[in-house]
């Protein structure tokens, strides 16, 4: 079935394959047999949680599930599912199975279902690679030695999960409005999680060698050329204003934790570019040697450019055989080659073509350029010292959306607009980017404020003051509040559901590739920039890549208070608290109590689990009573301390009297602040003089593993949650609950 909107609009298509459909037609649409429902490239509007029905929710689920599967029909052969398009990601087979696993895991957690579909699959596909560095070592699951299930097995798993979710929705009793306190929130969490992966999987497929992909059925590529030819990118002035960031808690649509609550922010006068930066504009930067000029890049950006040997945007295709950045068996491939070019360069200028998800086409010069944050920032610096990326607050200032009134009408959100595809390149209006002048400007004169490509901002990803994580997905956002992730806004052509919402806030590491571009901004007069930059004490300070009068005005604390436990002084204090071996101390008493508890209850001495293990003392104590003990902690620094004690049996630490007062009692005070900031210990109402005087009272100590412990029985893992693989224990010890970000999770 194929339907069209008005003649000037894009083509919106879906194809339902009934039992009467000819086999040849089915093979054309789904040659690998990976669909468990209808094929579609058309997205529905999200449910209004104040008036949703079982039937409406079911239709949205079916559309979500089918959309994600349909994007994988761009893959030519089953073998390609086991390739790694990006060396920092897993093979595509993981992403095909992952979203089904998350549905089951979240619905089990919420109590909506009680039986699993396939625990092995649900564990294997539960967790992806947390892409936290551009030079990370490839995950072992990328290697040929890891045995992934065959494609038909994963398809069957997806088919079974689909049926489970169908039944859960049909039998659900919706107590309207559905809120984040309702167990049924987990259903909508599953829908929007899958729609995120529709987008991320499309990026990975776009990174595959072109010979490994095909053009899917009903693929609707946008016009390549500008219709008006008027794409001069003038800077438009925006007068000082105040914006309200965030989402009202009672707004009746699904939202991720980082979208809540709301925060007022003042925006000084600024200018922003009328259009997103196009391939034409970026070409001049490339031609003039922008990728070779170190002074245009931040230090972090230049490290990435050097490591990747980048010479142009990753989805531009040249003749030079540039490294692809793929992993595993694709690590030596290239997406650049002479066979992809029809013409040679003229007048000394190279000729580039363009890679869409599934085609190599002539360069669409008026489409927005797709780059990572490092490349966008280098362009800004090349343009002039006054130029920078737009900020999150400024992006909100250039919108002309209806105000959010007390009635919380979903129609104020563009994703609920039935004509959204006539206003923005969102929700799969097209299957590619569009010329930057394809859609009309808003009332302020800006094009593509939403859709086409995501827009990198200068802001570091962080929660709004008062943000709370959700117990069903505690670590969705908070691990990224580290100053290493930048906010992206506006959505892209493939953004659907919450991703296409006015409230959507997503983030990626600055070297990450997404369907993302940028818009220029420029400060006027006072050099005040309305940005929020996160600085953690234990991380090196980053360059501020734009001109600002007082950089300290930009700095905010991370709303993830768990990052305080990465500081060396906190690690040392925790080591002292755990290993100081004071007679009759907490850990000695607890070990004796566990011995008595296990004996009296005749608990099998096989496997134990220590959650929030800190620097490992209680994991080691459990090794006295159990043959295998798994200890986990969310802190990377604590995890490293655990493994050091296991290998070496001792560790030298430096501590001050202040450190010992803070943690030697094993009880950190957990003080909550609505502004997302935290206070370290103070003495008699004044800052501790040892801290301000450079720790004059520092003492070297050696912490040693207690006698009579076999450390080889211990296995340490760093997790921000409790995954499926941590199961079937005879004894579980939960400690240091005060360190948990969301105590409901435990």
PDB file of C-alpha atoms in Angstrom, residues 567-577 580 652-665 680-681 683 687-703:
ATOM      1  CA  UNK A 567      38.147  11.497  42.578  1.00  0.00           C
ATOM      2  CA  UNK A 568      41.475  10.069  43.882  1.00  0.00           C
ATOM      3  CA  UNK A 569      40.896  11.474  47.368  1.00  0.00           C
ATOM      4  CA  UNK A 570      37.569   9.648  47.596  1.00  0.00           C
ATOM      5  CA  UNK A 571      39.145   6.402  46.420  1.00  0.00           C
ATOM      6  CA  UNK A 572      41.924   6.699  48.978  1.00  0.00           C
ATOM      7  CA  UNK A 573      39.449   7.484  51.726  1.00  0.00           C
ATOM      8  CA  UNK A 574      37.341   4.461  50.763  1.00  0.00           C
ATOM      9  CA  UNK A 575      40.422   2.223  50.785  1.00  0.00           C
ATOM     10  CA  UNK A 576      41.305   3.443  54.270  1.00  0.00           C
ATOM     11  CA  UNK A 577      37.742   2.900  55.464  1.00  0.00           C
ATOM     12  CA  UNK A 580      42.463  -0.035  57.920  1.00  0.00           C
ATOM     13  CA  UNK A 652      49.731   2.750  49.019  1.00  0.00           C
ATOM     14  CA  UNK A 653      47.408   5.653  49.558  1.00  0.00           C
ATOM     15  CA  UNK A 654      47.736   9.260  50.609  1.00  0.00           C
ATOM     16  CA  UNK A 655      45.179  10.681  52.964  1.00  0.00           C
ATOM     17  CA  UNK A 656      44.628  13.676  55.171  1.00  0.00           C
ATOM     18  CA  UNK A 657      42.794  13.934  58.444  1.00  0.00           C
ATOM     19  CA  UNK A 658      39.970  15.479  56.432  1.00  0.00           C
ATOM     20  CA  UNK A 659      39.758  12.439  54.159  1.00  0.00           C
ATOM     21  CA  UNK A 660      39.670  10.089  57.129  1.00  0.00           C
ATOM     22  CA  UNK A 661      36.957  12.109  58.846  1.00  0.00           C
ATOM     23  CA  UNK A 662      34.963  11.981  55.614  1.00  0.00           C
ATOM     24  CA  UNK A 663      34.938   8.248  55.040  1.00  0.00           C
ATOM     25  CA  UNK A 664      36.677   6.274  57.796  1.00  0.00           C
ATOM     26  CA  UNK A 665      33.282   5.629  59.399  1.00  0.00           C
ATOM     27  CA  UNK A 680      31.986  18.468  50.387  1.00  0.00           C
ATOM     28  CA  UNK A 681      32.427  18.168  54.145  1.00  0.00           C
ATOM     29  CA  UNK A 683      34.176  21.727  59.666  1.00  0.00           C
ATOM     30  CA  UNK A 687      35.996  25.221  54.593  1.00  0.00           C
ATOM     31  CA  UNK A 688      38.540  22.700  55.854  1.00  0.00           C
ATOM     32  CA  UNK A 689      41.904  24.421  56.027  1.00  0.00           C
ATOM     33  CA  UNK A 690      43.753  21.233  55.055  1.00  0.00           C
ATOM     34  CA  UNK A 691      41.962  21.285  51.713  1.00  0.00           C
ATOM     35  CA  UNK A 692      42.689  24.948  51.030  1.00  0.00           C
ATOM     36  CA  UNK A 693      46.291  24.684  52.213  1.00  0.00           C
ATOM     37  CA  UNK A 694      47.203  21.954  49.781  1.00  0.00           C
ATOM     38  CA  UNK A 695      46.777  18.980  52.125  1.00  0.00           C
ATOM     39  CA  UNK A 696      49.694  19.800  54.424  1.00  0.00           C
ATOM     40  CA  UNK A 697      48.662  16.986  56.736  1.00  0.00           C
ATOM     41  CA  UNK A 698      48.947  14.254  54.075  1.00  0.00           C
ATOM     42  CA  UNK A 699      50.000  10.820  55.397  1.00  0.00           C
ATOM     43  CA  UNK A 700      51.226   7.851  53.340  1.00  0.00           C
ATOM     44  CA  UNK A 701      49.683   4.536  54.340  1.00  0.00           C
ATOM     45  CA  UNK A 702      49.706   1.014  52.929  1.00  0.00           C
ATOM     46  CA  UNK A 703      46.384  -0.800  52.801  1.00  0.00           C
TER      47      UNK A 703
END
